[in-house]
CSV table of C-alpha atoms in Angstrom, one decimal:
chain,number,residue,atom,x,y,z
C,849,UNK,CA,13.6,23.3,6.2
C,850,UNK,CA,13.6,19.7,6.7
C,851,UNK,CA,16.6,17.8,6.3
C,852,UNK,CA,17.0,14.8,4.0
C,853,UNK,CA,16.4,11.2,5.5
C,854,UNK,CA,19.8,10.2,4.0
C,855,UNK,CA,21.8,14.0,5.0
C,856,UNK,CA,23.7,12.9,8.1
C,857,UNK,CA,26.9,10.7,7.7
C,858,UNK,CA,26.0,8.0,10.1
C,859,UNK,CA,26.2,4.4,10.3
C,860,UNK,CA,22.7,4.4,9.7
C,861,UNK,CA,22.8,6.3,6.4
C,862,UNK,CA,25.6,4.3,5.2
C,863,UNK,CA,23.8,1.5,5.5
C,864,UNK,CA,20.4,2.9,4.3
C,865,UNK,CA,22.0,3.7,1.2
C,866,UNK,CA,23.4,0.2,0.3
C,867,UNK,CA,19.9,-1.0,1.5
C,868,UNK,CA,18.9,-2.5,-2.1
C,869,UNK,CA,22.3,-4.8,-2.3
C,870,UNK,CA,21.0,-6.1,1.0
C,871,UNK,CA,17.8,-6.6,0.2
C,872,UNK,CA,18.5,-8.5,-3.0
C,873,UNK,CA,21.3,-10.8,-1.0
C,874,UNK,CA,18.5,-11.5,1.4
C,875,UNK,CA,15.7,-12.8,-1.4
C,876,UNK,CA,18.0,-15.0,-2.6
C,877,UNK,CA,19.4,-16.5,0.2
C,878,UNK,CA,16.0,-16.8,1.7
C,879,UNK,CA,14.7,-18.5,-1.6
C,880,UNK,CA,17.8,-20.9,-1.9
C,881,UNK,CA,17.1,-21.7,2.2
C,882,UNK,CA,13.4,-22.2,1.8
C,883,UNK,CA,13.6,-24.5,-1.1
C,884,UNK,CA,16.2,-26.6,0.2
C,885,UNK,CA,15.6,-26.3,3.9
C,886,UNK,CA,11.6,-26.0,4.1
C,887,UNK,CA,11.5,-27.4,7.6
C,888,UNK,CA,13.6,-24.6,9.0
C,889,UNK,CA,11.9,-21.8,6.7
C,890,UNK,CA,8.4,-23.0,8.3
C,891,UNK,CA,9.4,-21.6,11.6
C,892,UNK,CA,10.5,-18.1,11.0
C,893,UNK,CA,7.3,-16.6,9.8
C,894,UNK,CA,7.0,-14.8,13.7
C,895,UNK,CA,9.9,-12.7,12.8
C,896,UNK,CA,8.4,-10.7,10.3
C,897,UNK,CA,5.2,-11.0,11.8
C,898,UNK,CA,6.7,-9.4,15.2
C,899,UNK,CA,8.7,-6.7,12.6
C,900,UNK,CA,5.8,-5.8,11.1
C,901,UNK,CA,3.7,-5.2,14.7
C,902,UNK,CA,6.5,-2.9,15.6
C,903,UNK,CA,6.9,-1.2,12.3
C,904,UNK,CA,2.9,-0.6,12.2
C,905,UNK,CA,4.1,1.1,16.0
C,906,UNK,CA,6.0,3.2,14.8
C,907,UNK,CA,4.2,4.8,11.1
C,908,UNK,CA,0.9,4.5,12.7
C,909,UNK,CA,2.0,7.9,14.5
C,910,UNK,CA,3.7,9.1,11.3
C,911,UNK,CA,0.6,8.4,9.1
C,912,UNK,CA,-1.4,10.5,11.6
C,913,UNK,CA,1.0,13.4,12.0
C,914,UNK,CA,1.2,13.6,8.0
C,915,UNK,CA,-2.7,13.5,7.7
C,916,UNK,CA,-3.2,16.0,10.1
C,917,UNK,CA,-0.1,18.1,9.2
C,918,UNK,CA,-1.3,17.8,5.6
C,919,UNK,CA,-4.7,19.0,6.0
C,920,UNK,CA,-3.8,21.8,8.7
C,921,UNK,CA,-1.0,22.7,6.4
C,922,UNK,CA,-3.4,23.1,3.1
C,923,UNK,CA,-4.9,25.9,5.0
C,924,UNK,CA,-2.1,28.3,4.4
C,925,UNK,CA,-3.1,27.8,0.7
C,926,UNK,CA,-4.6,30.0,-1.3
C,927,UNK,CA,-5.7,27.8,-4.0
C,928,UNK,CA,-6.5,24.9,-1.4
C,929,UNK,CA,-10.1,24.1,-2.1
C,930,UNK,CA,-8.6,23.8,-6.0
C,931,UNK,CA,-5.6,21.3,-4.5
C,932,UNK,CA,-8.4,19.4,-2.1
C,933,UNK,CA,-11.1,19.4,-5.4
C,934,UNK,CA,-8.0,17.8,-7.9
C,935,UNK,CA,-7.5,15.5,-5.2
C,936,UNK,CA,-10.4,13.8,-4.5
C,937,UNK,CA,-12.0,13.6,-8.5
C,938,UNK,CA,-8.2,12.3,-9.3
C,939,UNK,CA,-8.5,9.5,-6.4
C,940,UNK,CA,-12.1,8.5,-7.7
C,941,UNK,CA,-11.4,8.5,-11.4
C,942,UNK,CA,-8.4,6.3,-10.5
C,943,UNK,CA,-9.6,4.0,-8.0
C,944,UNK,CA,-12.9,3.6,-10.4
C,945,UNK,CA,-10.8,2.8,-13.3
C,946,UNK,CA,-8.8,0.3,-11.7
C,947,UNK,CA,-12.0,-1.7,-10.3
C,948,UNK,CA,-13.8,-1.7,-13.8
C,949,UNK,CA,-9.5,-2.7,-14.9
C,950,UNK,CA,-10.1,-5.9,-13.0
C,951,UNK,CA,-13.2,-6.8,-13.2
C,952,UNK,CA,-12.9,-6.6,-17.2
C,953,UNK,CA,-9.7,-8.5,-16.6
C,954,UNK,CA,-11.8,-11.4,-14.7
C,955,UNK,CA,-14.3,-11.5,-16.8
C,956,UNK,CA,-12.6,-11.7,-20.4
C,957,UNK,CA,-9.3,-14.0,-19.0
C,958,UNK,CA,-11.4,-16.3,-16.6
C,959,UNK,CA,-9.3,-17.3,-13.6
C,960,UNK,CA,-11.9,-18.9,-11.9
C,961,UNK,CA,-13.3,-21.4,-14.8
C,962,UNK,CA,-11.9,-24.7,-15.5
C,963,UNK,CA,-9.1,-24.8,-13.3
C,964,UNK,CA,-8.9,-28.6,-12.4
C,965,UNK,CA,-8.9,-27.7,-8.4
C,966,UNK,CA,-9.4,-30.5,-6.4
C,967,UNK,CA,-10.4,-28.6,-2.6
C,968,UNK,CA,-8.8,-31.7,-1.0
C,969,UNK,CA,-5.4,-31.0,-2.3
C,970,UNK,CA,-6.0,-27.1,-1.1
C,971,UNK,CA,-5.0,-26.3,2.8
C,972,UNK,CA,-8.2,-25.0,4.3
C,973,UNK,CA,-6.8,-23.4,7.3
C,974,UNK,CA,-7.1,-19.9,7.6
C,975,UNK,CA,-4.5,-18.3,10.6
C,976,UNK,CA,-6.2,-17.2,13.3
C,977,UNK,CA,-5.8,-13.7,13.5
C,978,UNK,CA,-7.7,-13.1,9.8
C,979,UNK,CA,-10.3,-15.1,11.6
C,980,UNK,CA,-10.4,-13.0,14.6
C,981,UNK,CA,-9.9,-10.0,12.8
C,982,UNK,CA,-12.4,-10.5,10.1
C,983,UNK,CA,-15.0,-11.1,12.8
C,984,UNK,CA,-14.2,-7.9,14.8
C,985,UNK,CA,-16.6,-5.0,13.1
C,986,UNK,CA,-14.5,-2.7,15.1
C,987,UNK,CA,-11.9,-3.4,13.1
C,988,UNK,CA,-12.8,-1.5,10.1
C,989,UNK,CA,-14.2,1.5,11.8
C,990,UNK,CA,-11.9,2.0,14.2
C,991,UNK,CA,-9.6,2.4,11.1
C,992,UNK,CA,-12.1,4.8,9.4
C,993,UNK,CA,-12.4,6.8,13.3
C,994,UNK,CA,-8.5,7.5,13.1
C,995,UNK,CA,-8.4,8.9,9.7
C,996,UNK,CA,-11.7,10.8,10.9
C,997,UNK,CA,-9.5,11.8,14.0
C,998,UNK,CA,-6.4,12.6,12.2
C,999,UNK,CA,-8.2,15.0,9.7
C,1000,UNK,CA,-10.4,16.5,11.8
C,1001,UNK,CA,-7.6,17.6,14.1
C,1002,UNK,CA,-5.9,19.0,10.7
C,1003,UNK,CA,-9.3,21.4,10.5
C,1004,UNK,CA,-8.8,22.3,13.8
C,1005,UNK,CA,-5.4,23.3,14.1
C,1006,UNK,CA,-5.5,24.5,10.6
C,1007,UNK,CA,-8.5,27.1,11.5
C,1008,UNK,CA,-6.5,27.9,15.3
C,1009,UNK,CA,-4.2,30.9,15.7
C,1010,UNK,CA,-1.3,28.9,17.5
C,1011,UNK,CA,-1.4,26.7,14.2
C,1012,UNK,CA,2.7,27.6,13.3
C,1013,UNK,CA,3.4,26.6,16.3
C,1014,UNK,CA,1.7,23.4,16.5
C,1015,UNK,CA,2.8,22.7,13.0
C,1016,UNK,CA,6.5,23.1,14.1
C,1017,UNK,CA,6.1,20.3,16.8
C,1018,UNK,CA,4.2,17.7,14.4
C,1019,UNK,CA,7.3,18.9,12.1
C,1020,UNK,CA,9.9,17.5,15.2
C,1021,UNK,CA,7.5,14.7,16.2
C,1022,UNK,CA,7.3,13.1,12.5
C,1023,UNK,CA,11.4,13.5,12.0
C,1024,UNK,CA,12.1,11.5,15.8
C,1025,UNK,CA,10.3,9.0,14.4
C,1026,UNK,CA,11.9,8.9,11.0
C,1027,UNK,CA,15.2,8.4,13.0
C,1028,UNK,CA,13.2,5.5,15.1
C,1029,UNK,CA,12.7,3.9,12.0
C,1030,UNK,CA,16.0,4.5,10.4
C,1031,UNK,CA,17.1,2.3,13.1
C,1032,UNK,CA,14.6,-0.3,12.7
C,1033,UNK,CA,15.1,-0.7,9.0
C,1034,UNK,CA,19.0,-2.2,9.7
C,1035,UNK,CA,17.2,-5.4,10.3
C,1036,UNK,CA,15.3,-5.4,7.0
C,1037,UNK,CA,17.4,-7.4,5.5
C,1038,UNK,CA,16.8,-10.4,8.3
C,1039,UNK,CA,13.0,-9.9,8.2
C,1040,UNK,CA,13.0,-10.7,4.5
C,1041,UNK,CA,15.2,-13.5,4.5
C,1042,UNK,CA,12.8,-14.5,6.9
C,1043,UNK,CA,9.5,-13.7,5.0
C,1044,UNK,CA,11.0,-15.2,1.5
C,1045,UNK,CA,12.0,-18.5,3.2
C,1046,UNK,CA,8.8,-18.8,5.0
C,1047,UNK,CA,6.8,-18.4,1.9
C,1048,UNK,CA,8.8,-20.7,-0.5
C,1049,UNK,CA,8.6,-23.3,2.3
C,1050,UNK,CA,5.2,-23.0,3.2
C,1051,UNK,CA,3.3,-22.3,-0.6
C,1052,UNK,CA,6.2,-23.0,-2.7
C,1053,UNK,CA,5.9,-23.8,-6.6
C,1054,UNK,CA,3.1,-26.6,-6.3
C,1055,UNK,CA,0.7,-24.6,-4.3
C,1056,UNK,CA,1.2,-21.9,-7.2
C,1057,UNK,CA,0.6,-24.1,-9.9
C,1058,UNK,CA,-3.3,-24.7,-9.6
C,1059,UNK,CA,-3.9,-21.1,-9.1
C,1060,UNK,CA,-1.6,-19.7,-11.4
C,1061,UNK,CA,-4.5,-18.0,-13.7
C,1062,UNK,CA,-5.6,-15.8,-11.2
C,1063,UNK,CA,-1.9,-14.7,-10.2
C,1064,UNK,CA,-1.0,-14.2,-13.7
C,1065,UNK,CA,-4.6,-12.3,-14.3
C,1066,UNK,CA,-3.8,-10.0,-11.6
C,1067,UNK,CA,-0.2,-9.6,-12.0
C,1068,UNK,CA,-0.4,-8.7,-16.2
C,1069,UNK,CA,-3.8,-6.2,-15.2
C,1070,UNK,CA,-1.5,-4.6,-12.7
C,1071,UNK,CA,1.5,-3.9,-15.5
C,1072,UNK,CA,-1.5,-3.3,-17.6
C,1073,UNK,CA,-2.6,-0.3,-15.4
C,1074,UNK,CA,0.6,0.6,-14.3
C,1075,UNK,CA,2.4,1.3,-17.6
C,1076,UNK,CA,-1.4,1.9,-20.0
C,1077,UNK,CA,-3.5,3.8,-17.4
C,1078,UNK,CA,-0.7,5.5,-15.5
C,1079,UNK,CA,0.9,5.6,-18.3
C,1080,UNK,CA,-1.3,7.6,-20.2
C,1081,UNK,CA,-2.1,9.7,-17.3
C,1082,UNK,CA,1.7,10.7,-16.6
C,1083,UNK,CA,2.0,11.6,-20.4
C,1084,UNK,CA,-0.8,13.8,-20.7
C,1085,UNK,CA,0.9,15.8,-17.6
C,1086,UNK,CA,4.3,15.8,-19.4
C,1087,UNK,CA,6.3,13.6,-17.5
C,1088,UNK,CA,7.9,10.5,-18.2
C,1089,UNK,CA,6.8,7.3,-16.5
C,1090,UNK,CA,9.7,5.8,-17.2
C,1091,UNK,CA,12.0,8.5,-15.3
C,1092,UNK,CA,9.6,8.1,-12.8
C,1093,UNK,CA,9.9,4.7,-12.1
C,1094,UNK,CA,13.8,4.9,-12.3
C,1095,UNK,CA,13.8,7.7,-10.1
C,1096,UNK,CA,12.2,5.7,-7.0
C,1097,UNK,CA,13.6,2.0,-7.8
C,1098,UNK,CA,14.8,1.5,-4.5
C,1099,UNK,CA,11.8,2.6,-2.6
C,1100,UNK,CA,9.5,0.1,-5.1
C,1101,UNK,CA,12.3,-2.9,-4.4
C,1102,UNK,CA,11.7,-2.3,-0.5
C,1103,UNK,CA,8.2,-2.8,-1.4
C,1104,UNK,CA,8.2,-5.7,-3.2
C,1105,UNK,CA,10.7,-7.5,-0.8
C,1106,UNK,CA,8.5,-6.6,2.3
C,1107,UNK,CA,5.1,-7.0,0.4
C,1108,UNK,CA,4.1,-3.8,2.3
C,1109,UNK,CA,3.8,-0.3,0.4
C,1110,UNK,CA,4.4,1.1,4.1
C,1111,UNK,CA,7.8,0.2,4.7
C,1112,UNK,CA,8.9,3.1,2.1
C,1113,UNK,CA,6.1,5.4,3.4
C,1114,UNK,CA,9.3,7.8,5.4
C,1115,UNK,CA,11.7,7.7,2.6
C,1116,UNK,CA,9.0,8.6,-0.2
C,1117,UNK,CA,8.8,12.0,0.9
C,1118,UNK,CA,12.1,13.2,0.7
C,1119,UNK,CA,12.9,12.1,-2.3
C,1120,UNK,CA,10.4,13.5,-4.2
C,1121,UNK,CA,11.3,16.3,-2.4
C,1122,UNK,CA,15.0,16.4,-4.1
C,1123,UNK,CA,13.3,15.9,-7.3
C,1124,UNK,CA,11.3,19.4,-7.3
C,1125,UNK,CA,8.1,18.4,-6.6
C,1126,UNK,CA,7.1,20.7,-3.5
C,1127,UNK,CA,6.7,19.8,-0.6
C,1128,UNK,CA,3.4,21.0,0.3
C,1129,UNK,CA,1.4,19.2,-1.9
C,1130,UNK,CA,3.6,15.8,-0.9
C,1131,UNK,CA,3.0,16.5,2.5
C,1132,UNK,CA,-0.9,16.2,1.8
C,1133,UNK,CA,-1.6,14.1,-1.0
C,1134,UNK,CA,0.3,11.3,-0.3
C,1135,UNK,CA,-0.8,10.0,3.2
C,1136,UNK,CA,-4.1,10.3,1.9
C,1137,UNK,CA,-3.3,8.4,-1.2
C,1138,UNK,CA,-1.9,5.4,1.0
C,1139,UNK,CA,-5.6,5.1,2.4
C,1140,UNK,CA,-7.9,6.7,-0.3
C,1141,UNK,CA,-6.2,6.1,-3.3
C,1142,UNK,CA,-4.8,2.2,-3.4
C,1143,UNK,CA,-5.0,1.2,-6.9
C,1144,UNK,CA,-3.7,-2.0,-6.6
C,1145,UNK,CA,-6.0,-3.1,-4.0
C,1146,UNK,CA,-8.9,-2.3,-5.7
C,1147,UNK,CA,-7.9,-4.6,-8.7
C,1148,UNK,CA,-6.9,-7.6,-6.8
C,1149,UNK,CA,-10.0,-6.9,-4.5
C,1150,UNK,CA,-11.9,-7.3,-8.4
C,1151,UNK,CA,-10.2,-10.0,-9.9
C,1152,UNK,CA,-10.7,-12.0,-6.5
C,1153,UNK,CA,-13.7,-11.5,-6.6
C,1154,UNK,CA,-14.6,-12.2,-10.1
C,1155,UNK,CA,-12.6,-15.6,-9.4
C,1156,UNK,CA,-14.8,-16.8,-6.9
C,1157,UNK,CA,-17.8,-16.3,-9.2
C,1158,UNK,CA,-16.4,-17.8,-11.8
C,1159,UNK,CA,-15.4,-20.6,-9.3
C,1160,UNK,CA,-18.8,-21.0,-8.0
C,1161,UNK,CA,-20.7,-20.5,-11.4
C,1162,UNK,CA,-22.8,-18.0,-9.6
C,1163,UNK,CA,-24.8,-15.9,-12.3
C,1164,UNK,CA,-25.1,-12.1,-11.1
C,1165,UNK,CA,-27.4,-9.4,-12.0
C,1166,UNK,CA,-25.8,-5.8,-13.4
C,1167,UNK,CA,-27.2,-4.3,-10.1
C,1168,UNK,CA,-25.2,-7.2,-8.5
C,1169,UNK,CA,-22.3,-6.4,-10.1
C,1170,UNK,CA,-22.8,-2.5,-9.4
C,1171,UNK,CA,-23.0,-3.1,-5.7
C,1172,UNK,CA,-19.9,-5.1,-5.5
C,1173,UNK,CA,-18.4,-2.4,-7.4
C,1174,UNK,CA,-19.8,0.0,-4.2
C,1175,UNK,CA,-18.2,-2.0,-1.5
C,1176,UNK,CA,-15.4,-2.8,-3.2
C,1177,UNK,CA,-14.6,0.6,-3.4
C,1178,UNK,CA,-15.5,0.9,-0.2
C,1179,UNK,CA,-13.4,-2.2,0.8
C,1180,UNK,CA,-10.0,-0.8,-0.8
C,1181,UNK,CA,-9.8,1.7,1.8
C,1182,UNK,CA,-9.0,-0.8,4.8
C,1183,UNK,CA,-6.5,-2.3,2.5
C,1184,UNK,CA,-3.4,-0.1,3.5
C,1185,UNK,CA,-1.5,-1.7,6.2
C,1186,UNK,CA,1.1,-4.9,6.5
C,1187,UNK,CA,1.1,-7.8,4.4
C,1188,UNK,CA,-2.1,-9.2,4.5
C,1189,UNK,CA,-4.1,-6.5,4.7
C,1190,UNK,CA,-5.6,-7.2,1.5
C,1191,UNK,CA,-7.0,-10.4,1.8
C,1192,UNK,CA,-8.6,-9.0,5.4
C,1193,UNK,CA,-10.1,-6.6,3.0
C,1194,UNK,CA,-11.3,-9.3,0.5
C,1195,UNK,CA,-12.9,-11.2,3.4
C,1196,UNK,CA,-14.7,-7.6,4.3
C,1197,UNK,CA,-16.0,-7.3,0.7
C,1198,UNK,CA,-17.2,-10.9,0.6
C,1199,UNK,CA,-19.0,-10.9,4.3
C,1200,UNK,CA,-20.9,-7.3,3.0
C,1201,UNK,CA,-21.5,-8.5,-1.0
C,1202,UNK,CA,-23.4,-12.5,0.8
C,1203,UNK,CA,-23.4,-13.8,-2.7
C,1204,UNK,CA,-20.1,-15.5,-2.5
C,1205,UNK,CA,-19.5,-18.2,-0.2
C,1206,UNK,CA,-16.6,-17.6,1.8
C,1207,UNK,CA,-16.2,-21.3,3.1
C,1208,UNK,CA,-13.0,-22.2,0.9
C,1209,UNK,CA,-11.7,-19.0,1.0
C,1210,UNK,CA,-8.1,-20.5,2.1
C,1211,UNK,CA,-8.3,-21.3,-1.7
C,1212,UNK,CA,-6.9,-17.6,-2.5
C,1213,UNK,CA,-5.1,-17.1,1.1
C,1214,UNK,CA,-2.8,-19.7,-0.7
C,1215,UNK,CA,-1.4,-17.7,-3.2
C,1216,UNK,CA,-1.9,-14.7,-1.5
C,1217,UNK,CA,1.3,-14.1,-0.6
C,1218,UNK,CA,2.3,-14.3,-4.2
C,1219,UNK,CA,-0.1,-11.6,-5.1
C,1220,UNK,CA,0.6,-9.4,-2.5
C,1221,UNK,CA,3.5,-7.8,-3.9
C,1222,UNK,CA,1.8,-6.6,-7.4
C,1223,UNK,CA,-0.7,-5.7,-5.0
C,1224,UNK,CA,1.4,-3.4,-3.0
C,1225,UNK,CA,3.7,-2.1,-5.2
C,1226,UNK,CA,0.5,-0.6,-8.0
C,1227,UNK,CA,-0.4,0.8,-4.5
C,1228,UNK,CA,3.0,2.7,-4.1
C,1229,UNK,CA,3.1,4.0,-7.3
C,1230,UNK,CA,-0.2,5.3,-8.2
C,1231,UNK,CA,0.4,6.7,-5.0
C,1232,UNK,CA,3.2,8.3,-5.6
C,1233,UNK,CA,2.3,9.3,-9.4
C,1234,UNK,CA,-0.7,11.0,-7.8
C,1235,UNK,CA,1.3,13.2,-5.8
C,1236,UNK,CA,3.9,13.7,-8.6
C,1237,UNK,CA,0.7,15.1,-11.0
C,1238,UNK,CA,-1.4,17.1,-8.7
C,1239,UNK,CA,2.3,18.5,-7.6
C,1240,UNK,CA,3.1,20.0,-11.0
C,1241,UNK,CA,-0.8,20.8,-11.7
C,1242,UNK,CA,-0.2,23.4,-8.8
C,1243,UNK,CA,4.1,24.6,-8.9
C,1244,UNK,CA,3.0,27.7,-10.2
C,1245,UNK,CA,-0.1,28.7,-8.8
C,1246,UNK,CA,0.6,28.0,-5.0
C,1247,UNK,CA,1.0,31.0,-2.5
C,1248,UNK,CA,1.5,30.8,1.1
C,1249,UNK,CA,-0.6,33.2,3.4
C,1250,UNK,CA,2.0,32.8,6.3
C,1251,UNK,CA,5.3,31.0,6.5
C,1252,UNK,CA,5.4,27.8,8.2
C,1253,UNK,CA,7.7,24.9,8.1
């Protein structure tokens, strides 16, 4: 049996556990320092952006131990084509709804028309690395080769007889690096400070200002989808949202301070665990839900998108608006990863669709930082809430044909 994240009295766990005072102490002292001291705030975006290269070090392994531990793991399932089949119709139907959620949003609250913009007050440089990154077609499929990797070594070791065995080792391999990362996260309160003074200095209130329609439209269609749509959902399944959300408030306020629904990827797990829901299914659904099933990346990948039309006064066919519907939903799944993986995913969807110019795209990158977090954190929890349902769809019916960890 796995141990809890938080089990072992150490200074680590001590700390963990206090984590959210921390994390509040540093948004506000990095807000106060940015707004007062935006010449110093200006030069520590490196620190988080060196955090978040190591942190993508260290879950990149974990992401592809869970997939392939997952998969491998559903083997030992009776009902496992039902679990696999409930999976992948709940990931469409959600990840469908939540496109058509923003796109109706853009299209009846129009972000993108009249807003007064004048392109000379708007900072047209792009960083670098979204320009070298959005220019690399390896990019995308070398993301879409490891998830191919990771689950076809699940198959494999899943269909081999030495699969207990193997399974035990992934088991050790993903709890070392929990522990790595346990260690990691006692500077998550510097990175923050860090990544909240940066952005006040940098964007701050008058860079908001011109562009707060399209923030607004995608923050209210994410609460919108988050407490109708998921909502509904989580009703219909007998449990309470509400409970829900209360259960996991510190994992969704580690979210929103990193703007990264991977930073509470390791702690996610266990405590659903504590909450009944097995383990199993967790172990499965949800790191296939942080690349197949990101909600909130699909409606800000809409909504931006929607913007820019609206912007440009382009006039689109329905067959137009049915193929950006394809490659957004294609789009969506590169979107899991550190802050600013979304708007790399935007630029994707805009190079593919052609019928958007993508010349002032530093329009959005502006306020991209302020969209991130609704972004990430819809991501979390119709990730989680995913799990949570096909979890309970399945406590009763699930039979194990040999025992492994």
């Amino acid at each position: 049996m796995m141990k809890p994240l938080f089990e072992q009295k150490t200074f680590t766990d001590s700390y963990l556990r206090n984590l959210t005072l921390y994390v509040f102490t540093a948004i506000i002292c990095g807000a106060l320092t940015g707004y007062y001291f935006p010449e110093t705030g200006r030069h520590l975006e490196q620190v988080s952006h060196y955090f978040f290269m190591l942190l993508e070090v260290l879950i990149v392994p974990i992401i592809f131990i869970a997939v392939t531990y997952g998969v491998s793991y559903i083997f030992n399932i009776e009902n496992a084509f039902k679990i696999v089949g409930q999976m992948i119709l709940y990931f469409l139907l959600i990840t469908s709804v939540s496109i058509l959620l923003g796109m109706g949003s853009g299209l009846i609250l129009k972000p993108g028309a009249n807003t007064g913009i004048n392109m000379m007050t708007i900072n047209k440089e792009l960083p670098q690395r979204f320009l070298n990154r959005s220019t690399n077609p390896l990019h995308i499929s070398n993301y879409i080769i490891f998830l191919l990797i990771s689950i076809s070594a699940g198959i494999i070791i899943g269909l081999s007889k030495g699969k207990n065995k193997i399974l035990r080792l992934l088991d050790e391999g993903k709890n070392l690096f929990f522990k790595l990362i346990k260690y990691v996260y006692i500077f998550l309160p510097i990175v923050i400070f860090c990544n909240i003074t940066y952005g006040i200095s940098v964007y701050g209130i008058n860079t908001l200002l011109p562009l707060s329609k399209i923030v607004a439209t995608v923050y209210l269609t994410s609460l919108f989808f988050i407490f109708g749509i998921l909502g509904a959902v989580t009703s219909f399944f007998k449990i309470s949202l509400w409970d829900f959300l209360i259960s996991i408030k510190e994992e969704i306020i580690l979210v929103v301070a990193t703007s990264s629904s991977k930073t509470a990827f390791p702690m996610i797990f266990e405590k659903m665990e504590s909450q009944g829901y097995d383990r199993k299914i967790l172990r499965f659904v949800i790191p296939l839900g942080y690349n197949f099933n990101l909600a909130g990346a699909c409606i800000y990948l809409s909504i931006s998108c929607i913007f820019l039309i609206q912007f440009y006064n382009i006039s689109l066919t329905l067959k137009d608006y049915f193929w950006l519907f394809i490659i957004i939903s294609i789009a969506s799944k590169t979107a899991s990863g550190v802050p600013g993986s979304g708007f790399l995913a935007l630029m994707f969807t805009l190079s593919r669709f052609g019928k958007i110019p993508i010349t002032d795209l530093a329009l959005l990158y502006s306020v991209d930082r302020f969209m991130n977090e609704a972004r990430s954190v819809t991501n979390f929890i119709g990730i989680t809430i995913s799990a949570a349902i096909i979890s309970k769809l399945n406590q009763k019916t699930i039979n194990l044909k040999n025992d492994v960890p």
